[in-house]
GROMACS .gro file of C-alpha atoms in nm:
model
  236
    1MET     CA    1  -0.008   0.004   0.000
    2PRO     CA    2   0.144   0.366  -0.115
    3GLY     CA    3   0.259   0.521   0.256
    4TYR     CA    4   0.210   0.858   0.449
    5ILE     CA    5   0.364   1.059   0.215
    6LEU     CA    6   0.257   0.913  -0.125
    7HIS     CA    7  -0.149   0.914   0.032
    8LEU     CA    8  -0.024   1.322   0.072
    9THR     CA    9   0.116   1.311  -0.227
   10GLU     CA   10  -0.241   1.229  -0.414
   11ALA     CA   11  -0.477   1.457  -0.144
   12LYS     CA   12  -0.264   1.756  -0.266
   13THR     CA   13  -0.304   1.653  -0.620
   14ILE     CA   14  -0.672   1.582  -0.528
   15VAL     CA   15  -0.747   1.945  -0.345
   16LYS     CA   16  -0.548   2.134  -0.660
   17GLU     CA   17  -0.752   1.973  -0.936
   18LEU     CA   18  -1.058   2.098  -0.721
   19GLN     CA   19  -0.956   2.389  -0.701
   20LEU     CA   20  -0.839   2.484  -1.087
   21GLU     CA   21  -1.231   2.372  -1.103
   22GLY     CA   22  -1.343   2.653  -0.984
   23TYR     CA   23  -1.475   2.462  -0.591
   24SER     CA   24  -1.335   2.719  -0.297
   25LEU     CA   25  -1.143   2.582  -0.018
   26SER     CA   26  -1.064   2.720   0.311
   27ASP     CA   27  -0.753   2.609   0.440
   28GLU     CA   28  -0.916   2.424   0.780
   29TRP     CA   29  -1.162   2.185   0.450
   30VAL     CA   30  -0.761   2.104   0.342
   31ASN     CA   31  -0.579   2.018   0.624
   32ALA     CA   32  -0.883   1.829   0.784
   33PHE     CA   33  -0.929   1.605   0.402
   34TYR     CA   34  -0.531   1.614   0.441
   35LEU     CA   35  -0.584   1.452   0.761
   36GLY     CA   36  -0.880   1.176   0.653
   37ASN     CA   37  -0.592   1.025   0.361
   38LEU     CA   38  -0.405   0.908   0.642
   39LEU     CA   39  -0.689   0.774   0.888
   40PRO     CA   40  -0.709   0.451   0.773
   41ASP     CA   41  -0.384   0.405   0.788
   42THR     CA   42  -0.406   0.439   1.219
   43LYS     CA   43  -0.482   0.077   1.177
   44ILE     CA   44  -0.154  -0.150   1.165
   45LYS     CA   45  -0.041  -0.476   1.018
   46ARG     CA   46  -0.409  -0.693   1.054
   47GLU     CA   47  -0.609  -0.442   1.208
   48LYS     CA   48  -0.626  -0.315   0.869
   49ILE     CA   49  -0.879  -0.549   0.776
   50THR     CA   50  -1.145  -0.342   0.908
   51SER     CA   51  -0.955   0.025   0.890
   52HIS     CA   52  -0.964  -0.031   0.478
   53PHE     CA   53  -1.269  -0.242   0.491
   54TRP     CA   54  -1.105  -0.577   0.320
   55ASN     CA   55  -1.376  -0.839   0.181
   56PRO     CA   56  -1.265  -1.130   0.430
   57GLU     CA   57  -1.279  -1.346   0.125
   58SER     CA   58  -0.934  -1.129  -0.040
   59LEU     CA   59  -0.728  -1.258   0.297
   60ILE     CA   60  -0.551  -1.538   0.095
   61ARG     CA   61  -0.434  -1.287  -0.193
   62GLN     CA   62  -0.157  -1.163  -0.193
   63ALA     CA   63  -0.224  -0.796  -0.314
   64ILE     CA   64  -0.536  -0.687  -0.102
   65ALA     CA   65  -0.724  -0.393  -0.200
   66PRO     CA   66  -1.024  -0.188  -0.024
   67ASP     CA   67  -1.351  -0.309  -0.078
   68LEU     CA   68  -1.503   0.021  -0.187
   69ASP     CA   69  -1.849  -0.114  -0.199
   70ARG     CA   70  -1.846  -0.225   0.190
   71PHE     CA   71  -1.777   0.107   0.230
   72PHE     CA   72  -2.016   0.292   0.060
   73GLN     CA   73  -2.279   0.037   0.161
   74LYS     CA   74  -2.216   0.182   0.569
   75TYR     CA   75  -2.106   0.530   0.515
   76ARG     CA   76  -2.270   0.591   0.141
   77SER     CA   77  -2.520   0.833   0.333
   78GLN     CA   78  -2.238   0.990   0.571
   79LEU     CA   79  -1.995   1.106   0.262
   80LYS     CA   80  -1.998   1.521   0.422
   81GLY     CA   81  -1.741   1.643   0.513
   82PRO     CA   82  -1.344   1.670   0.409
   83LEU     CA   83  -1.225   1.404   0.694
   84ILE     CA   84  -1.430   1.113   0.598
   85LEU     CA   85  -1.419   1.243   0.180
   86GLY     CA   86  -1.060   1.234   0.200
   87TYR     CA   87  -1.097   0.857   0.404
   88LEU     CA   88  -1.245   0.773   0.073
   89SER     CA   89  -0.982   0.888  -0.110
   90HIS     CA   90  -0.701   0.732   0.025
   91LEU     CA   91  -0.901   0.385  -0.022
   92HIS     CA   92  -0.986   0.471  -0.315
   93LEU     CA   93  -0.596   0.503  -0.445
   94ASP     CA   94  -0.533   0.225  -0.291
   95ALA     CA   95  -0.737   0.015  -0.466
   96CYS     CA   96  -0.616   0.177  -0.750
   97PHE     CA   97  -0.288   0.084  -0.603
   98VAL     CA   98  -0.336  -0.249  -0.549
   99ASN     CA   99  -0.527  -0.341  -0.856
  100SER     CA  100  -0.407  -0.132  -1.136
  101PHE     CA  101  -0.053   0.008  -1.056
  102TRP     CA  102   0.125  -0.253  -0.863
  103PRO     CA  103   0.119  -0.514  -1.153
  104SER     CA  104   0.257  -0.210  -1.414
  105MET     CA  105   0.564  -0.269  -1.208
  106TRP     CA  106   0.561  -0.584  -1.077
  107LEU     CA  107   0.463  -1.002  -1.130
  108PHE     CA  108   0.445  -1.240  -0.818
  109LEU     CA  109   0.531  -1.630  -0.944
  110ASP     CA  110   0.480  -1.917  -0.805
  111GLU     CA  111   0.783  -2.211  -0.774
  112GLU     CA  112   0.720  -2.272  -1.144
  113LYS     CA  113   0.766  -1.928  -1.220
  114ASN     CA  114   0.407  -1.914  -1.312
  115PRO     CA  115   0.188  -1.558  -1.274
  116GLU     CA  116   0.059  -1.664  -0.912
  117THR     CA  117  -0.240  -1.436  -0.684
  118LEU     CA  118  -0.277  -1.634  -0.384
  119GLN     CA  119   0.034  -1.542  -0.081
  120GLU     CA  120   0.078  -1.923   0.047
  121HIS     CA  121   0.252  -2.012  -0.333
  122ILE     CA  122   0.437  -1.709  -0.402
  123ARG     CA  123   0.775  -1.765  -0.395
  124TYR     CA  124   0.918  -1.518  -0.615
  125ALA     CA  125   0.847  -1.156  -0.737
  126TRP     CA  126   0.954  -1.019  -1.123
  127LEU     CA  127   1.047  -0.649  -1.163
  128LYS     CA  128   0.944  -0.534  -1.481
  129VAL     CA  129   1.139  -0.212  -1.417
  130SER     CA  130   1.513  -0.429  -1.391
  131ASN     CA  131   1.367  -0.768  -1.486
  132LYS     CA  132   1.495  -0.894  -1.213
  133GLU     CA  133   1.321  -1.209  -0.974
  134ILE     CA  134   1.356  -1.228  -0.668
  135PRO     CA  135   1.304  -1.377  -0.346
  136VAL     CA  136   0.959  -1.261  -0.241
  137LYS     CA  137   1.095  -1.217   0.103
  138ASP     CA  138   1.332  -1.046   0.011
  139PHE     CA  139   1.076  -0.787  -0.176
  140PHE     CA  140   0.956  -0.692   0.133
  141SER     CA  141   1.140  -0.486   0.222
  142SER     CA  142   1.411  -0.203   0.292
  143ALA     CA  143   1.645  -0.355   0.009
  144TYR     CA  144   1.314  -0.306  -0.225
  145TYR     CA  145   0.957  -0.199  -0.203
  146TYR     CA  146   0.942  -0.051   0.167
  147GLY     CA  147   1.319   0.134   0.089
  148ASP     CA  148   1.153   0.259  -0.265
  149TYR     CA  149   0.910   0.465  -0.001
  150SER     CA  150   1.216   0.627   0.152
  151ARG     CA  151   1.396   0.669  -0.119
  152MET     CA  152   1.137   0.858  -0.306
  153ASN     CA  153   1.018   1.058   0.003
  154ALA     CA  154   1.268   1.359  -0.038
  155TYR     CA  155   1.169   1.404  -0.475
  156LEU     CA  156   0.754   1.409  -0.333
  157LEU     CA  157   0.803   1.636  -0.060
  158ASN     CA  158   1.020   1.874  -0.246
  159LYS     CA  159   0.824   1.874  -0.544
  160TYR     CA  160   0.495   1.901  -0.423
  161ARG     CA  161   0.575   2.104  -0.134
  162LEU     CA  162   0.426   1.851   0.119
  163ASN     CA  163   0.390   1.934   0.500
  164VAL     CA  164   0.250   1.752   0.773
  165PRO     CA  165  -0.114   1.803   0.793
  166VAL     CA  166  -0.242   1.956   1.162
  167TYR     CA  167  -0.370   1.746   1.396
  168ASP     CA  168  -0.754   1.882   1.539
  169SER     CA  169  -0.927   1.724   1.750
  170ALA     CA  170  -1.263   1.937   1.705
  171LEU     CA  171  -1.265   1.687   1.416
  172ASP     CA  172  -1.575   1.447   1.379
  173CYS     CA  173  -1.479   1.116   1.279
  174PRO     CA  174  -1.798   0.902   1.141
  175VAL     CA  175  -1.613   0.596   1.106
  176GLU     CA  176  -1.637   0.338   1.349
  177GLU     CA  177  -1.352   0.156   1.233
  178VAL     CA  178  -1.090   0.428   1.350
  179HIS     CA  179  -1.093   0.668   1.613
  180ILE     CA  180  -0.883   0.988   1.526
  181ASP     CA  181  -0.679   0.990   1.828
  182ASP     CA  182  -0.410   0.794   1.720
  183LEU     CA  183  -0.392   1.019   1.436
  184LYS     CA  184  -0.117   1.158   1.669
  185THR     CA  185   0.071   0.860   1.699
  186VAL     CA  186   0.065   0.887   1.260
  187LEU     CA  187   0.172   1.275   1.225
  188GLU     CA  188   0.472   1.168   1.457
  189GLU     CA  189   0.557   0.900   1.217
  190LEU     CA  190   0.538   1.110   0.938
  191GLN     CA  191   0.735   1.466   1.057
  192TYR     CA  192   1.038   1.166   1.128
  193LEU     CA  193   1.006   1.028   0.805
  194CYS     CA  194   0.999   1.432   0.679
  195ASP     CA  195   1.319   1.513   0.883
  196THR     CA  196   1.507   1.196   0.774
  197VAL     CA  197   1.455   1.204   0.429
  198GLN     CA  198   1.758   1.122   0.157
  199PRO     CA  199   1.823   1.407  -0.081
  200GLY     CA  200   1.836   1.229  -0.418
  201ALA     CA  201   1.765   0.913  -0.314
  202GLU     CA  202   1.548   0.854  -0.632
  203LYS     CA  203   1.820   0.750  -0.888
  204GLU     CA  204   1.856   0.446  -0.698
  205LEU     CA  205   1.478   0.373  -0.703
  206THR     CA  206   1.465  -0.068  -0.753
  207VAL     CA  207   1.089  -0.182  -0.768
  208PHE     CA  208   0.843   0.170  -0.833
  209ASP     CA  209   0.923   0.394  -1.187
  210LEU     CA  210   0.876   0.742  -1.066
  211PRO     CA  211   0.759   0.886  -1.356
  212SER     CA  212   0.514   0.603  -1.431
  213LEU     CA  213   0.349   0.590  -1.025
  214GLU     CA  214   0.331   1.005  -1.084
  215ARG     CA  215   0.122   0.973  -1.391
  216PHE     CA  216  -0.025   0.696  -1.173
  217ILE     CA  217  -0.089   0.947  -0.875
  218ALA     CA  218  -0.221   1.205  -1.133
  219GLY     CA  219  -0.468   1.011  -1.312
  220THR     CA  220  -0.578   0.875  -0.980
  221ALA     CA  221  -0.628   1.221  -0.839
  222GLU     CA  222  -0.820   1.353  -1.109
  223GLU     CA  223  -1.091   1.108  -1.078
  224MET     CA  224  -1.127   1.137  -0.698
  225ALA     CA  225  -1.177   1.526  -0.786
  226ASP     CA  226  -1.449   1.419  -1.111
  227LEU     CA  227  -1.616   1.215  -0.829
  228LEU     CA  228  -1.622   1.428  -0.565
  229LEU     CA  229  -1.743   1.704  -0.722
  230LYS     CA  230  -2.006   1.541  -0.903
  231GLU     CA  231  -2.170   1.387  -0.612
  232TYR     CA  232  -2.042   1.465  -0.251
  233LEU     CA  233  -1.858   1.865  -0.262
  234LEU     CA  234  -2.235   2.024  -0.278
  235GLN     CA  235  -2.338   1.863   0.012
  236SER     CA  236  -2.015   1.948   0.248
   0.00000   0.00000   0.00000
């Protein structure tokens, strides 16, 4: 799943799209929207089953995307205001990331090097950027997948002029699966990431192709901004 900084990049791009369409947004609205984009990640590991609205039937897969239908079934009538719209934007990016972007960057393979989706049968990851096969146990590590997030952070922070949003305890959070107070920890972690970036490290990516990632972010942001304008912002 995208990390904090990638979610903020998407969120800021959505805000820019909305403003380009002439929608006026206050600083308070934008800050709450950013906070909402971080809310699902206040839950970690298996707790993401609830905060990310995973379908239990998908838990046997390596790549698990949010089930947006499950979210809409529960909260469609409450999609008013920037916090929960930010939450929806987070889930939308995660779903597109897993379903569309992951397969464009790598494939998971079984013991015989055939494409595989079930976690228990996956043994390798084929990296399309380098045409390299690596053991899947090495893929999710600082050398590859997670390390690329760190290597991209300085580039994204500088290019998109990202800032850590300000915690606001007065915000009403209608999503029962998370607790807004847990944002304090996420914001502390995000500030640490911002303080420890590695300028120039984006030149050493091992898994991601940065231009492709930026095009993907721009496309998903445009899609979400269009949805927000058509369906929800007039109610906010």
